[in-house]
Short mmCIF file of C-alpha atoms (C1' of nucleotides) in Angstrom, two decimals:
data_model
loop_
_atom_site.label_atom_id
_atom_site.label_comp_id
_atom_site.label_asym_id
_atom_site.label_seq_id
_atom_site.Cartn_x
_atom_site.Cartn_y
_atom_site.Cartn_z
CA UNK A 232 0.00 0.00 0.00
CA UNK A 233 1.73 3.52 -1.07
CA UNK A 234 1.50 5.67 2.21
CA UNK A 235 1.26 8.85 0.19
CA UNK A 236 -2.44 7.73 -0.77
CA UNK A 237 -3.22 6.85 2.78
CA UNK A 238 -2.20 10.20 4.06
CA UNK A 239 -3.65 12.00 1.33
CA UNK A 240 -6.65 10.11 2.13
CA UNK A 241 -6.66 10.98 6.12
CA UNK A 242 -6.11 14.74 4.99
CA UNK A 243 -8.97 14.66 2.43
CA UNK A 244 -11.02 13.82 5.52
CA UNK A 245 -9.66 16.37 7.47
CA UNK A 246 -10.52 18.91 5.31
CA UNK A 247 -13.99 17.35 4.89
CA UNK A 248 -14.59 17.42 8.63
CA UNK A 249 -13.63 21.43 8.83
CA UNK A 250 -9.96 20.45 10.01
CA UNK A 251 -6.80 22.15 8.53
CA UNK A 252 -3.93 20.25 6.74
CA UNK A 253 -0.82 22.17 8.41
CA UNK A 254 3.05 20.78 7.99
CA UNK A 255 2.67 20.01 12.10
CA UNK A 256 -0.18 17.29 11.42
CA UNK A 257 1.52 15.61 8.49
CA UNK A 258 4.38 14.93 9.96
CA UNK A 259 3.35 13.93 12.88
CA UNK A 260 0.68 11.73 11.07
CA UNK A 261 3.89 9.71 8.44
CA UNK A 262 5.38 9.20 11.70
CA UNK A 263 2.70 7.46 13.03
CA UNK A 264 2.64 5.16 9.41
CA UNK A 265 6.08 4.53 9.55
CA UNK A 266 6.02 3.12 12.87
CA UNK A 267 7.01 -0.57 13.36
CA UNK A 268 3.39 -2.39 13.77
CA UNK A 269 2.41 -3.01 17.30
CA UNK A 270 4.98 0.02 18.32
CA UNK A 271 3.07 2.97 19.95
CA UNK A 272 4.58 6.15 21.11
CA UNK A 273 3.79 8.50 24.18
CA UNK A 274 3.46 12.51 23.32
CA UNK A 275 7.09 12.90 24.73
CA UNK A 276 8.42 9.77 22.46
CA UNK A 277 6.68 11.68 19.39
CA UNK A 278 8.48 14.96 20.61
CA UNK A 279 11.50 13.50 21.06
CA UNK A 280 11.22 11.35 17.61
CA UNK A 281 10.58 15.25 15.74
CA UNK A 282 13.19 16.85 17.73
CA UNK A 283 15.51 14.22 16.27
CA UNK A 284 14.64 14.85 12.57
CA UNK A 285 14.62 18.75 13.22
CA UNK A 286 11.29 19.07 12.77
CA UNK A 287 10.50 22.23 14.75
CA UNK A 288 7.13 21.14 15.98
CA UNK A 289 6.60 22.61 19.86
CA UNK A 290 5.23 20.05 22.75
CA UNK A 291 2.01 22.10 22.54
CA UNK A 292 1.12 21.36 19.15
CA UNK A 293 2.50 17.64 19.80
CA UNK A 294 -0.29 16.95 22.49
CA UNK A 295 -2.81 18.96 20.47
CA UNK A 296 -2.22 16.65 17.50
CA UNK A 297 -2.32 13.38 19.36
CA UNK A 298 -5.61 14.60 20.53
CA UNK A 299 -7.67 15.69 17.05
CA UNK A 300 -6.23 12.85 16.06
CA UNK A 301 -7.81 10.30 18.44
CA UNK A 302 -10.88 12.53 18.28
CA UNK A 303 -10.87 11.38 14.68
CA UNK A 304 -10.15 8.19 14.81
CA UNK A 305 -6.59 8.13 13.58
CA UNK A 306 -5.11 7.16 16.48
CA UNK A 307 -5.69 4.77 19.42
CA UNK A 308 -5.26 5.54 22.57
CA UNK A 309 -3.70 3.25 24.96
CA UNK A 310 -3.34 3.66 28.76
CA UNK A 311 -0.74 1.35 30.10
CA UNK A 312 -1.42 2.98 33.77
CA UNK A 313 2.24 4.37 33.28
CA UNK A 314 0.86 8.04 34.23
CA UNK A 315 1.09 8.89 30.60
CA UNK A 316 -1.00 7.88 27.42
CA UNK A 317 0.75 6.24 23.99
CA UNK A 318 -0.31 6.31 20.90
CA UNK A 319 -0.77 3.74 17.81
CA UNK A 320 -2.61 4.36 13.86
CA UNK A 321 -5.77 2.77 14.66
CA UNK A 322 -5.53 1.10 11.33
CA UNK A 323 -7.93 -2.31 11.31
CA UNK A 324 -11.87 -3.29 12.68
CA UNK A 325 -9.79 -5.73 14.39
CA UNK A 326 -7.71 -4.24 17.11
CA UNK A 327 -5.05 -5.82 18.96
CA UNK A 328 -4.16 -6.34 22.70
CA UNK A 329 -1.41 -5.79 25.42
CA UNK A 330 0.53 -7.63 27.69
CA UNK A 331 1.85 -4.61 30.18
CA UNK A 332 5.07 -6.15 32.50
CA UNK A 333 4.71 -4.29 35.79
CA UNK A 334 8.39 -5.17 36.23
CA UNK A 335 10.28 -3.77 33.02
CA UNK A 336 6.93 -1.87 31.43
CA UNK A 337 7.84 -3.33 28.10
CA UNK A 338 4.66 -4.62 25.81
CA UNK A 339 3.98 -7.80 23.77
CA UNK A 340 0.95 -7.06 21.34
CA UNK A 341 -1.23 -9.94 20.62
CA UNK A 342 -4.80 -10.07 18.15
CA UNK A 343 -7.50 -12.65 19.85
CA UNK A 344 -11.03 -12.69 17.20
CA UNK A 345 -12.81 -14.56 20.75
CA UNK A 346 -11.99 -11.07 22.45
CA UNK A 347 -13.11 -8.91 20.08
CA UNK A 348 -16.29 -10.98 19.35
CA UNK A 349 -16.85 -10.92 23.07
CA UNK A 350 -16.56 -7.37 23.29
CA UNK A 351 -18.97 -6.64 20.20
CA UNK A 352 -21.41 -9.12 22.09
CA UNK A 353 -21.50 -7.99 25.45
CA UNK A 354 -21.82 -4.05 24.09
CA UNK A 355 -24.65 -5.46 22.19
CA UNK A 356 -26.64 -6.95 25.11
CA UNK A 357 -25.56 -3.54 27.48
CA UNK A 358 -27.12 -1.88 24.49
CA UNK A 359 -23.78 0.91 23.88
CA UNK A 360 -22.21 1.56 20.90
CA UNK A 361 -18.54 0.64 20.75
CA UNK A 362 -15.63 3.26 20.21
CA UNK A 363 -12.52 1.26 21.37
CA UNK A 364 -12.20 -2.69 22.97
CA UNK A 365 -8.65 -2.89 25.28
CA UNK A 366 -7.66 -5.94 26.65
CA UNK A 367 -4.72 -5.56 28.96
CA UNK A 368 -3.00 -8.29 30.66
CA UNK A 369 -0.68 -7.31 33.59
CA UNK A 370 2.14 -9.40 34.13
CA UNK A 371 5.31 -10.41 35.20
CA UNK A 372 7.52 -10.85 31.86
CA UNK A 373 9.81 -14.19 31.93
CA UNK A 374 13.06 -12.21 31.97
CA UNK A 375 11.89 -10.20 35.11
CA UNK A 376 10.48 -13.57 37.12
CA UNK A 377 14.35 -14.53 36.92
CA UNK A 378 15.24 -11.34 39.09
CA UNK A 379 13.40 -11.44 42.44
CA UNK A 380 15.73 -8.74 43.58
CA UNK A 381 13.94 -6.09 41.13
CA UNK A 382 11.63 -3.83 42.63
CA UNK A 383 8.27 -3.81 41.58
CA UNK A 384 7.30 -0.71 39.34
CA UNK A 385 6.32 2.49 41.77
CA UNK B 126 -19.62 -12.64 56.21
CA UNK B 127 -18.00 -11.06 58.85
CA UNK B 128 -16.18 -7.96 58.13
CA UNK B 129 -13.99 -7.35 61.13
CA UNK B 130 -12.46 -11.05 60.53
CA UNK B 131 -12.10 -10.46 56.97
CA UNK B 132 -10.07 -7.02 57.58
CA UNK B 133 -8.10 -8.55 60.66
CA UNK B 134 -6.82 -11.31 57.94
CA UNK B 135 -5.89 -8.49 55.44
CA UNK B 136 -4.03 -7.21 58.63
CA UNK B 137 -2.06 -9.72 59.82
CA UNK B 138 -1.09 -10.49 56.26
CA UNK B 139 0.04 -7.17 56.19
CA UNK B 140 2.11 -7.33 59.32
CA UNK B 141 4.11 -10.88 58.21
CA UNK B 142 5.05 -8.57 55.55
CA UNK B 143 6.89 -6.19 57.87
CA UNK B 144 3.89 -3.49 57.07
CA UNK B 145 2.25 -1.59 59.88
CA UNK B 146 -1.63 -1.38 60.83
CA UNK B 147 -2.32 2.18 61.32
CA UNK B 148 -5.64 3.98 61.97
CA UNK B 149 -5.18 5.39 58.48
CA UNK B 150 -4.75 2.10 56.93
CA UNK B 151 -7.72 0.27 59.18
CA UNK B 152 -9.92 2.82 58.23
CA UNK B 153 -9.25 3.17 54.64
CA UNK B 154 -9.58 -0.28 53.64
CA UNK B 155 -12.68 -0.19 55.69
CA UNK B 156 -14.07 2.09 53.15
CA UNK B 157 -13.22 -0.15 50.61
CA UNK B 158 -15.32 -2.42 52.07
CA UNK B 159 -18.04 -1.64 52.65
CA UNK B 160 -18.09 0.03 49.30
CA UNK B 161 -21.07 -1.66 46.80
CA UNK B 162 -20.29 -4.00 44.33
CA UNK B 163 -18.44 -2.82 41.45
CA UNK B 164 -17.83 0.81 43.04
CA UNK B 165 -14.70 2.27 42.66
CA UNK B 166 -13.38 5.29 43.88
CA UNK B 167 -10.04 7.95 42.84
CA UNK B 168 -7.62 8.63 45.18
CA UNK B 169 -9.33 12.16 45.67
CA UNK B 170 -12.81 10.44 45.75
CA UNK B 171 -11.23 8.78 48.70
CA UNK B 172 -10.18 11.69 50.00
CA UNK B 173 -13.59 13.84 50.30
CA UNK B 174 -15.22 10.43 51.79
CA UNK B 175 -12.41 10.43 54.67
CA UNK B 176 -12.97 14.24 55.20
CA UNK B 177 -16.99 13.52 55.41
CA UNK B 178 -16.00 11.50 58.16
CA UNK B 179 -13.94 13.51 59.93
CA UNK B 180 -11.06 11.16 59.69
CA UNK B 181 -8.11 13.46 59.38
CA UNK B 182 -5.71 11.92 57.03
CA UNK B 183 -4.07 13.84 54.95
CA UNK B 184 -4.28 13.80 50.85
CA UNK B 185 -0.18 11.76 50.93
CA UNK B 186 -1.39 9.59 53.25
CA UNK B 187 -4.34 8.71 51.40
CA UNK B 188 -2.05 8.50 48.22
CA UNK B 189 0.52 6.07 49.97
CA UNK B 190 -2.30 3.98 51.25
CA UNK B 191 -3.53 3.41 47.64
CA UNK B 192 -0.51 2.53 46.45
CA UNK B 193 0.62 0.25 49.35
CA UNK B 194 -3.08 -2.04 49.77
CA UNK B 195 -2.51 -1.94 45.34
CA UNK B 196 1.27 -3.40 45.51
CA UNK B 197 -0.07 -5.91 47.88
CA UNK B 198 -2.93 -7.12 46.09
CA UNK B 199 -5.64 -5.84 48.61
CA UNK B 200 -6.56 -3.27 46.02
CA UNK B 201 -7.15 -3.26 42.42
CA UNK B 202 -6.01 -0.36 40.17
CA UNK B 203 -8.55 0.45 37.72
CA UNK B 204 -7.45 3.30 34.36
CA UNK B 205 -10.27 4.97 32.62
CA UNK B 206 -8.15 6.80 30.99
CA UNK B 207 -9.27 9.89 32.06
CA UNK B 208 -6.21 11.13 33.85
CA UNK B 209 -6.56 9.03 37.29
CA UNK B 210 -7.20 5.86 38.29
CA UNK B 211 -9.66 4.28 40.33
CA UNK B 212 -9.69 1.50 42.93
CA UNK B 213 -11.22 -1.65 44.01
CA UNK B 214 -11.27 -4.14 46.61
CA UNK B 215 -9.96 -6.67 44.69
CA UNK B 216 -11.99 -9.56 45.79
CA UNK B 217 -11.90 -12.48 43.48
CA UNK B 218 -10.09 -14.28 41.66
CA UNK B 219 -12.25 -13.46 38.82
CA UNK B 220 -11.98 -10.03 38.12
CA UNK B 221 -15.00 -8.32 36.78
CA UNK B 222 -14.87 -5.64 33.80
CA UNK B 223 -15.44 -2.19 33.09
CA UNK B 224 -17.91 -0.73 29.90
CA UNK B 225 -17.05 3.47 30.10
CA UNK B 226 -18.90 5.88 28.18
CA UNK B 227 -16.76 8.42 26.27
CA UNK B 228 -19.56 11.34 27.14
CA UNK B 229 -20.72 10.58 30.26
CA UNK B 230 -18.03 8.97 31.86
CA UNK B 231 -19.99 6.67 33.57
CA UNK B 232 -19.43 2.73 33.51
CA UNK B 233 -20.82 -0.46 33.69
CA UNK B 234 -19.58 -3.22 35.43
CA UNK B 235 -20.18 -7.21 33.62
CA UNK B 236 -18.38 -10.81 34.39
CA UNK B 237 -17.33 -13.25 31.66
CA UNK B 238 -15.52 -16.00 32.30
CA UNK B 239 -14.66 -16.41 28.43
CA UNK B 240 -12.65 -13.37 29.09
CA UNK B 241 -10.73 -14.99 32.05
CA UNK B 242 -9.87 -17.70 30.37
CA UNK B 243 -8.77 -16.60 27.24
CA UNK B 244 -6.44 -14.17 29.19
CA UNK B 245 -5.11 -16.36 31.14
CA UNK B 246 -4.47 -19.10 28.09
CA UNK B 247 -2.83 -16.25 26.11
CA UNK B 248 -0.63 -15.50 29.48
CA UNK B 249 0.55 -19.08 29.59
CA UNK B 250 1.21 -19.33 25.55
CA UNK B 251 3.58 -16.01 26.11
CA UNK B 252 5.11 -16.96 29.46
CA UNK B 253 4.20 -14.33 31.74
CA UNK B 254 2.38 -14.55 35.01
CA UNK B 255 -0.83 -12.85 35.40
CA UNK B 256 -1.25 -10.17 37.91
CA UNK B 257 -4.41 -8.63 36.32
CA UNK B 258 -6.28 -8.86 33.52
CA UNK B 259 -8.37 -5.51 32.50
CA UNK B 260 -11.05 -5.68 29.75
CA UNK B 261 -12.55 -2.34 28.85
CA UNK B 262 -15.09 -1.44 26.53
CA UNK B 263 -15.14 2.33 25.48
CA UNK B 264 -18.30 3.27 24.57
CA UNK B 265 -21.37 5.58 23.58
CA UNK B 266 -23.73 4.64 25.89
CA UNK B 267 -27.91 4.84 24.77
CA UNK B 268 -28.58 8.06 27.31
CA UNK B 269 -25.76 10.13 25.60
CA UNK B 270 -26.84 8.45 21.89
CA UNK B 271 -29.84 10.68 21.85
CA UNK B 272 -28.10 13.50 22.79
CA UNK B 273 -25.74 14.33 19.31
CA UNK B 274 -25.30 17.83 20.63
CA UNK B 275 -23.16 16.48 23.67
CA UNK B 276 -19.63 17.30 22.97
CA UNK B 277 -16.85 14.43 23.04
CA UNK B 278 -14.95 14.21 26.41
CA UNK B 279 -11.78 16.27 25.89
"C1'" DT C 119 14.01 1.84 70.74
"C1'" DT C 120 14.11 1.13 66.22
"C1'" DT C 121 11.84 1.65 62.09
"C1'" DC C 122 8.15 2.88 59.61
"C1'" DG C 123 4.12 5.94 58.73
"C1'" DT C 124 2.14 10.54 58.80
"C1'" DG C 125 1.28 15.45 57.77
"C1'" DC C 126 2.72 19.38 55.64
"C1'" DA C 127 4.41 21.89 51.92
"C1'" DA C 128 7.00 21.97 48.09
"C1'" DA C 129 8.22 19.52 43.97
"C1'" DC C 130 7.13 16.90 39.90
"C1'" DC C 131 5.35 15.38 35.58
"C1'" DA C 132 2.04 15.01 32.03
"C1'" DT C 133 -1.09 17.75 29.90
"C1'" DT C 134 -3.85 21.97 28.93
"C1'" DT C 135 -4.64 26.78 28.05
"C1'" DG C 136 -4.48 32.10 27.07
"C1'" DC C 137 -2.80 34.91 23.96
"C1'" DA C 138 -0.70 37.11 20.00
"C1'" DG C 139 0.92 36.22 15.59
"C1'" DC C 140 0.68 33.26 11.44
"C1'" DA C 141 -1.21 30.37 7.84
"C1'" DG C 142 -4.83 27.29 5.52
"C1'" DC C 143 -8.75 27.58 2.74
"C1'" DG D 189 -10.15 37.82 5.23
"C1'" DC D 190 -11.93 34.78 8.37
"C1'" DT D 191 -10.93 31.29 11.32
"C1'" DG D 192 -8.45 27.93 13.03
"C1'" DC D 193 -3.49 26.53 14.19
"C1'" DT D 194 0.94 27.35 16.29
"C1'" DG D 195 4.49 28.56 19.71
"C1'" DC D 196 5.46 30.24 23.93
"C1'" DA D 197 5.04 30.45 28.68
"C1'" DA D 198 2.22 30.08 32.40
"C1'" DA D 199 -1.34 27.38 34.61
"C1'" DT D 200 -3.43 23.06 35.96
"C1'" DG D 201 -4.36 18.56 37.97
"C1'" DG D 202 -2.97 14.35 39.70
"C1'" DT D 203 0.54 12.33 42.23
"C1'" DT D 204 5.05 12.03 44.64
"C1'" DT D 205 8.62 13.37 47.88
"C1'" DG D 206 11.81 15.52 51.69
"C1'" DC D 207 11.69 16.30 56.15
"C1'" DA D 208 10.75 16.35 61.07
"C1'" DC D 209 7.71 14.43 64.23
"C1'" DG D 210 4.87 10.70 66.17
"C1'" DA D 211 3.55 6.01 66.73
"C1'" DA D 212 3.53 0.61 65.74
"C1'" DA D 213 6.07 -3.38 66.89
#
DNA sequence: TTTCGTGCAAACCATTTGCAGCAGC
DNA sequence: GCTGCTGCAAATGGTTTGCACGAAA
């Protein structure tokens, strides 16, 4: 799939919904599409990430973006219960899930159909209309079981 | 069953673990008890019900306490994503699960076992350990459907 | 009597906001 | 040209921390 079509596509929406296409949003929006999949970035990652490529995009605008964004539909918003909030394209019907280590914070991303069918079910019989399904497992990874010594995350 | 005996076990748990029963602590997890099925409250939730009461503990007290009864597994840390978390007693060993509506804020509590299990099957095929498995729904629900006018949660 | 817990106030960190200037459409 | 977007700096909100005192074990 050629990205420039995707983002021209996003934009095209934008513009539709009353948004403006500025230099800030498309860059921050190709970083977002050339992320690794399953790889998600907080607002200070993303700053740090344009910072980098001398992008002079202020934190402001950074968290502004993330939001409109989500508010859209662009992004996902994932809450690790880290104190701060990362971000991933919300690209498929069929999103995936999270294994959080409490020990070493790092992620494993997984995709389960019996979740999300679950998910769509239950909503059904409560009668709501579905925005986002997370499933979150909180764990202790393999490599931090080893180290008993490690103190568990504050 | 019997409260007092349920929150002298909790106690003497916590004291083989070199932890100290204070008022604070007594009276806090108290709360949590005698809290309704599938309440929750924030740490500043917490806070206003202690000061209704007259119990003067302080905001970092009430703060540590959360923390503390959470690392121990007397509590269970709940994100909303909406910029604090909430808390539990965490009861079972089959943790319940949370429906929020994007507008209102409000959410719904369900069980499913499917859930559970699936969770914990996907735990053992990556080789973690389960400390807690969170399944959220975010959601429209139907009194904020009629209601278009209703602006998104910020 | 030795820690550990508490209260207070200050510090911290992630995020939001007011405002003046600038730029899409 | 209107209106929304940006950058800056200051404000905010939730949570944590340093310190001196007080209290559990």
């Amino acid at each position: 799939m050629s990205k420039d079509t995707t983002v021209e596509n996003v934009f095209q929406n934008l513009r539709s919904k009353g948004l403006r296409v500025t230099p800030q949003r498309e860059k921050i929006l190709q970083i977002f599409m050339d992320l690794q999949d399953g790889n998600h970035l907080s607002a200070e990652d993303l700053f740090k990430v344009l910072e980098k490529k001398n992008e002079n995009i202020s934190l402001a605008t950074t968290y502004r973006t993330l939001k409109i964004l989500s508010q859209f539909g662009y992004l996902r918003e994932l809450d690790f219960a880290e104190g701060h909030k990362h971000y991933e394209l919300n690209k498929d019907k069929r999103p995936h899930h999270h294994i959080i280590c409490l020990n070493c914070n790092k992620t494993m991303e997984f995709e389960d159909d019996l979740i999300n069918q679950v998910g769509y079910r239950i909503a059904e019989e409560k009668g709501v209309d579905v925005v986002d399904i997370q499933f979150k497992i909180y764990a202790i990874c393999p490599n931090e079981k080893d180290d008993e010594t490690k103190t568990h995350r504050s």
